[in-house]
Short mmCIF file of C-alpha atoms in Angstrom, two decimals:
data_model
loop_
_atom_site.label_atom_id
_atom_site.label_comp_id
_atom_site.label_asym_id
_atom_site.label_seq_id
_atom_site.Cartn_x
_atom_site.Cartn_y
_atom_site.Cartn_z
CA MET A 1 0.00 0.00 0.00
CA ARG A 2 2.84 2.38 0.85
CA ILE A 3 4.54 1.66 -2.49
CA VAL A 4 1.29 2.49 -4.28
CA LEU A 5 1.03 5.73 -2.31
CA PHE A 6 4.65 6.54 -3.17
CA ILE A 7 4.01 6.04 -6.91
CA ALA A 8 0.81 8.11 -6.71
CA MET A 9 2.69 10.96 -5.02
CA GLN A 10 5.38 10.89 -7.69
CA LEU A 11 2.75 11.01 -10.45
CA ALA A 12 1.04 13.92 -8.68
CA VAL A 13 4.32 15.84 -8.61
CA LEU A 14 4.79 15.11 -12.31
CA LEU A 15 1.29 16.45 -13.04
CA VAL A 16 2.02 19.68 -11.16
CA VAL A 17 5.30 19.96 -13.01
CA GLY A 18 3.50 19.55 -16.34
CA VAL A 19 1.11 22.38 -15.49
CA ILE A 20 3.99 24.62 -14.46
CA GLY A 21 5.82 23.76 -17.65
CA MET A 22 2.87 24.58 -19.88
CA VAL A 23 1.75 27.77 -18.11
CA ILE A 24 4.63 29.46 -16.30
CA LEU A 25 7.91 28.65 -18.04
CA PRO A 26 6.81 29.90 -21.50
CA LEU A 27 6.46 33.34 -19.88
CA PHE A 28 10.24 33.25 -19.49
CA GLY A 29 10.75 32.05 -23.04
CA ILE A 30 11.53 28.49 -21.92
CA ARG A 31 9.83 25.53 -23.55
CA PHE A 32 10.42 21.83 -22.94
CA SER A 33 9.06 18.89 -24.83
CA PRO A 34 6.98 16.44 -22.74
CA GLY A 35 9.79 13.91 -23.10
CA ALA A 36 12.30 16.34 -21.62
CA TYR A 37 10.09 16.87 -18.56
CA SER A 38 9.72 13.14 -18.08
CA GLY A 39 13.45 12.52 -18.45
CA LEU A 40 14.34 15.29 -16.00
CA PHE A 41 11.75 14.06 -13.52
CA ILE A 42 13.01 10.46 -13.69
CA PHE A 43 16.58 11.67 -13.20
CA CYS A 44 15.59 13.74 -10.13
CA ALA A 45 13.48 10.88 -8.73
CA LEU A 46 16.46 8.54 -8.99
CA MET A 47 18.71 11.10 -7.28
CA GLY A 48 16.12 11.76 -4.58
CA CYS A 49 14.89 8.25 -3.86
CA VAL A 50 17.88 5.96 -4.23
CA GLY A 51 19.66 7.42 -1.20
CA SER A 52 16.54 7.18 0.98
CA ILE A 53 15.90 3.58 -0.02
CA ILE A 54 19.52 2.57 0.57
CA SER A 55 19.44 4.27 3.99
CA LEU A 56 16.24 2.36 4.85
CA PHE A 57 17.79 -1.02 4.07
CA MET A 58 20.99 -0.12 5.91
CA SER A 59 19.20 1.45 8.89
CA LYS A 60 19.65 -1.48 11.29
CA TRP A 61 23.33 -1.86 10.45
CA MET A 62 23.94 1.89 10.74
CA CYS A 63 22.14 2.23 14.09
CA LYS A 64 23.87 -0.78 15.61
CA ARG A 65 27.24 0.75 14.82
CA ALA A 66 26.34 4.36 15.60
CA TYR A 67 25.05 3.48 19.08
CA GLY A 68 27.15 0.38 19.77
CA VAL A 69 24.02 -1.75 20.19
CA TYR A 70 24.45 -5.14 21.85
CA VAL A 71 21.79 -7.49 20.42
CA ILE A 72 20.41 -9.71 23.17
CA THR A 73 20.39 -13.39 22.23
CA MET A 74 20.82 -14.84 25.73
CA PRO A 75 19.67 -12.47 28.52
CA ARG A 76 22.45 -11.72 30.99
CA ASN A 77 20.15 -10.68 33.83
CA ALA A 78 16.49 -10.37 34.86
CA ARG A 79 16.18 -6.88 33.36
CA GLU A 80 17.22 -8.05 29.90
CA GLN A 81 14.85 -11.03 30.22
CA PHE A 82 12.01 -8.62 31.05
CA LEU A 83 12.92 -6.55 27.99
CA LEU A 84 12.86 -9.59 25.67
CA ASN A 85 9.62 -10.96 27.09
CA THR A 86 7.83 -7.61 26.83
CA VAL A 87 8.86 -7.02 23.21
CA ALA A 88 7.90 -10.60 22.27
CA SER A 89 4.47 -10.23 23.84
CA MET A 90 3.76 -6.91 22.11
CA ALA A 91 4.99 -8.11 18.72
CA GLN A 92 2.77 -11.17 18.98
CA ARG A 93 -0.26 -9.03 19.80
CA GLU A 94 0.48 -6.74 16.86
CA GLY A 95 0.91 -9.70 14.52
CA PHE A 96 4.49 -9.42 13.28
CA ALA A 97 7.72 -11.34 13.79
CA MET A 98 9.81 -10.88 16.90
CA PRO A 99 12.19 -7.94 16.31
CA GLU A 100 15.83 -8.03 17.24
CA VAL A 101 16.17 -6.54 20.71
CA GLY A 102 19.24 -4.64 21.79
CA ILE A 103 20.69 -2.43 24.48
CA TYR A 104 23.31 0.30 24.22
CA GLU A 105 25.33 2.05 26.90
CA SER A 106 24.11 5.59 27.56
CA ASN A 107 22.90 7.52 30.58
CA ASP A 108 20.43 9.30 28.26
CA PRO A 109 17.04 7.55 28.72
CA ASN A 110 16.06 6.75 25.14
CA ALA A 111 14.92 4.03 22.76
CA PHE A 112 14.40 3.57 19.04
CA ALA A 113 12.98 1.17 16.47
CA THR A 114 14.27 0.78 12.95
CA GLY A 115 14.37 -1.65 10.04
CA ALA A 116 13.20 -2.01 6.44
CA SER A 117 10.12 -4.12 7.27
CA ARG A 118 7.75 -5.06 10.08
CA ASP A 119 9.20 -8.57 10.23
CA GLY A 120 12.82 -7.45 10.13
CA ALA A 121 12.93 -4.68 12.72
CA LEU A 122 15.22 -3.76 15.60
CA VAL A 123 14.15 -2.33 18.97
CA ALA A 124 16.95 -0.92 21.11
CA VAL A 125 16.90 0.83 24.47
CA SER A 126 19.60 2.67 26.38
CA SER A 127 20.96 1.31 29.64
CA GLY A 128 19.87 4.60 31.24
CA LEU A 129 16.28 3.87 30.30
CA LEU A 130 16.21 0.15 31.13
CA TYR A 131 17.81 0.49 34.56
CA ASN A 132 16.32 3.81 35.71
CA MET A 133 12.66 3.42 34.76
CA THR A 134 10.01 1.21 36.32
CA ASP A 135 8.47 -1.78 34.54
CA ASP A 136 5.35 0.18 33.61
CA GLU A 137 7.41 3.09 32.27
CA VAL A 138 9.55 0.74 30.15
CA ARG A 139 6.40 -0.95 28.85
CA GLY A 140 5.07 2.43 27.78
CA VAL A 141 8.28 3.18 25.85
CA LEU A 142 8.35 -0.26 24.25
CA GLY A 143 4.69 0.03 23.26
CA HIS A 144 5.56 3.28 21.51
CA GLU A 145 8.40 1.64 19.55
CA ILE A 146 6.34 -1.43 18.70
CA SER A 147 3.61 0.90 17.39
CA HIS A 148 6.16 2.54 15.09
CA ILE A 149 6.94 -0.89 13.65
CA ALA A 150 3.26 -1.86 13.38
CA ASN A 151 2.48 1.41 11.58
CA GLY A 152 5.38 0.95 9.14
CA ASP A 153 6.71 4.38 10.08
CA MET A 154 10.30 3.69 9.03
CA VAL A 155 9.22 2.80 5.49
CA THR A 156 6.77 5.70 5.24
CA MET A 157 9.39 8.22 6.40
CA SER A 158 11.87 6.95 3.82
CA LEU A 159 9.33 7.12 0.99
CA LEU A 160 8.29 10.62 2.03
CA GLN A 161 11.93 11.67 2.18
CA GLY A 162 12.39 10.34 -1.35
CA VAL A 163 9.39 12.29 -2.67
CA LEU A 164 10.58 15.48 -0.98
CA ASN A 165 14.11 15.03 -2.33
CA THR A 166 12.63 14.66 -5.81
CA PHE A 167 10.65 17.86 -5.28
CA VAL A 168 13.76 19.75 -4.17
CA TYR A 169 15.98 18.62 -7.05
CA PHE A 170 13.34 19.01 -9.75
CA PHE A 171 11.96 22.42 -8.86
CA SER A 172 15.43 23.79 -8.11
CA TYR A 173 16.50 22.74 -11.59
CA ILE A 174 13.38 24.24 -13.19
CA ALA A 175 13.75 27.50 -11.27
CA ALA A 176 17.43 27.72 -12.23
CA MET A 177 16.56 27.21 -15.90
CA ALA A 178 13.84 29.88 -15.72
CA VAL A 179 16.13 32.47 -14.11
CA SER A 180 19.12 31.79 -16.36
CA GLY A 181 16.86 31.76 -19.44
CA PHE A 182 15.34 35.07 -18.45
CA MET A 183 18.79 36.61 -17.84
CA ASN A 184 20.06 35.35 -21.20
CA ARG A 185 16.96 36.21 -23.22
CA GLY A 186 17.77 38.01 -26.47
CA SER A 187 21.53 37.46 -26.16
CA ASP A 188 23.55 34.76 -27.87
CA ASP A 189 27.17 35.89 -27.47
CA GLU A 190 29.68 33.61 -25.74
CA ARG A 191 30.16 35.85 -22.68
CA SER A 192 26.41 35.92 -21.99
CA SER A 193 26.27 32.17 -22.38
CA GLY A 194 29.01 31.73 -19.77
CA GLY A 195 27.24 34.12 -17.40
CA SER A 196 24.02 32.20 -17.92
CA ILE A 197 25.69 28.96 -16.82
CA LEU A 198 27.00 30.68 -13.67
CA VAL A 199 23.54 32.10 -12.91
CA PHE A 200 22.03 28.65 -13.45
CA HIS A 201 24.34 26.95 -10.92
CA LEU A 202 24.03 29.73 -8.33
CA THR A 203 20.24 29.76 -8.63
CA ASN A 204 20.11 25.98 -8.45
CA MET A 205 22.21 25.99 -5.26
CA VAL A 206 20.13 28.71 -3.57
CA CYS A 207 16.85 27.02 -4.55
CA GLN A 208 18.04 23.66 -3.22
CA ILE A 209 18.74 25.33 0.13
CA LEU A 210 15.37 27.11 0.25
CA PHE A 211 13.32 24.17 -1.03
CA GLY A 212 15.33 21.88 1.27
CA ILE A 213 14.25 23.94 4.29
CA LEU A 214 10.62 23.74 3.16
CA ALA A 215 10.92 19.98 2.59
CA ASN A 216 12.43 19.53 6.05
CA LEU A 217 9.51 21.43 7.63
CA ILE A 218 7.11 19.01 5.94
CA LEU A 219 9.16 15.97 6.99
CA MET A 220 9.38 17.14 10.61
CA TRP A 221 5.63 17.86 10.71
CA PHE A 222 4.96 14.28 9.60
CA SER A 223 7.48 12.96 12.12
CA ARG A 224 5.72 14.80 14.97
CA TRP A 225 2.34 13.48 13.80
CA ARG A 226 3.61 9.89 13.80
CA GLU A 227 4.95 10.37 17.34
CA TYR A 228 1.45 11.25 18.55
CA ARG A 229 0.14 8.18 16.71
CA ALA A 230 2.79 5.90 18.26
CA ASP A 231 1.96 7.30 21.72
CA ALA A 232 -1.70 6.44 21.08
CA GLY A 233 -0.68 2.95 19.91
CA SER A 234 1.24 2.39 23.14
CA ALA A 235 -1.77 3.60 25.14
CA ARG A 236 -3.94 1.01 23.40
CA LEU A 237 -1.36 -1.74 23.96
CA GLU A 238 -0.44 -1.09 27.59
CA GLY A 239 -2.89 1.54 28.80
CA ARG A 240 -2.96 5.33 28.74
CA GLN A 241 -1.35 5.77 32.17
CA CYS A 242 1.54 3.50 31.26
CA MET A 243 2.50 5.76 28.36
CA ILE A 244 1.91 8.95 30.35
CA ARG A 245 4.15 7.66 33.14
CA ALA A 246 6.83 6.81 30.56
CA LEU A 247 6.81 10.36 29.17
CA GLN A 248 6.81 11.84 32.66
CA ALA A 249 9.82 9.67 33.50
CA LEU A 250 11.64 11.04 30.46
CA GLN A 251 10.94 14.53 31.79
CA ARG A 252 12.05 13.60 35.30
CA ILE A 253 15.23 11.60 34.78
CA SER A 254 17.26 14.13 32.82
CA ALA A 255 17.27 16.43 29.82
CA PRO A 256 17.92 14.13 26.84
CA ALA A 257 21.11 14.49 24.85
CA GLN A 258 20.77 15.92 21.37
CA GLN A 259 20.68 12.97 18.96
CA PRO A 260 22.65 12.84 15.69
CA GLY A 261 20.56 14.46 12.94
CA GLN A 262 20.07 11.32 10.86
CA PHE A 263 18.81 9.36 13.89
CA GLN A 264 16.60 11.97 15.61
CA ALA A 265 13.36 10.70 14.10
CA LEU A 266 14.07 7.14 15.30
CA CYS A 267 14.27 7.92 19.02
CA ILE A 268 11.40 8.27 21.47
CA ASN A 269 12.90 11.57 22.67
CA ALA A 270 15.17 13.47 20.28
CA GLY A 271 16.12 16.40 22.50
CA GLY A 272 15.26 20.05 22.21
CA GLY A 273 17.13 23.25 21.57
CA MET A 274 15.37 24.28 18.37
CA SER A 275 12.13 25.73 17.08
CA GLU A 276 9.29 23.23 17.28
CA LEU A 277 8.81 23.57 13.50
CA PHE A 278 12.20 21.90 13.00
CA MET A 279 11.74 19.26 15.73
CA SER A 280 11.17 15.60 14.85
CA HIS A 281 9.28 15.09 18.15
CA PRO A 282 6.62 17.24 19.85
CA PRO A 283 7.49 18.58 23.32
CA LEU A 284 6.87 16.00 26.03
CA GLU A 285 4.23 18.15 27.74
CA LYS A 286 2.19 18.31 24.51
CA ARG A 287 2.42 14.55 24.08
CA ILE A 288 1.20 14.01 27.63
CA ALA A 289 -1.70 16.43 27.08
CA ALA A 290 -2.67 14.65 23.86
CA LEU A 291 -2.73 11.30 25.66
CA ARG A 292 -4.97 12.67 28.41
CA GLU A 293 -7.44 13.85 25.74
CA LEU A 294 -7.26 10.61 23.72
CA ASN A 295 -10.48 8.67 23.26
CA LEU A 296 -9.70 4.96 23.76
#
């Protein structure tokens, strides 16, 4: 279903591009054939999507190495056994295969889920979370991560990132062509042609920065929305109060460390220090308020 949605979104972008090409660009004296639009769009889609898809399939490997995750095969103590049993129970109730379960050394109370599919996921928690939170609080966090897997959030985020990358590359290229074409209109000498190339590359670079900021705002909005949805999923799995207590514990234990940019959206708490518009997670107090208002 997500692949179908991804293809539909790409076709919608192509339709918008076609309208822009027929209506706006001719005003600047620029005309493309339909084949040129299609070729440019396919090129930008490959540039935008291939990296996201590769990152998705490498996500478990990358996270294990970035955080130094120890995958639990034989529990070393009662706490690790509790972690394995809880994840197994939740995965069974949600109807997907048992994820890999890991722990990494960090005083920062945090957890994340990643993987390219529901049946090939990884759930990892920090030692600071596992050993400083109560059973109910840990269950709330694990319910949140299991809900991310059940909702297919890792795949959806990667597909959305690919669509947004395509948007950034394509419209930056079109805008650069429009500006350089307008600057070079009515002139065909060699010096003007060289200046036009410089204008094209400068405009393309500036537009990629501006459109990239816009794309990131959209991506972060979606990331915050899916956090609310994962909180609600945990509330349905383990009870509203379990998830509320987990979020309150995250507030109480310590201010979370700022996570690396590429991993922020994976964690239950990504840290603050920025405008909410650019945050991958809503503030904890807003998440708690949303849970209290949730109809279960």
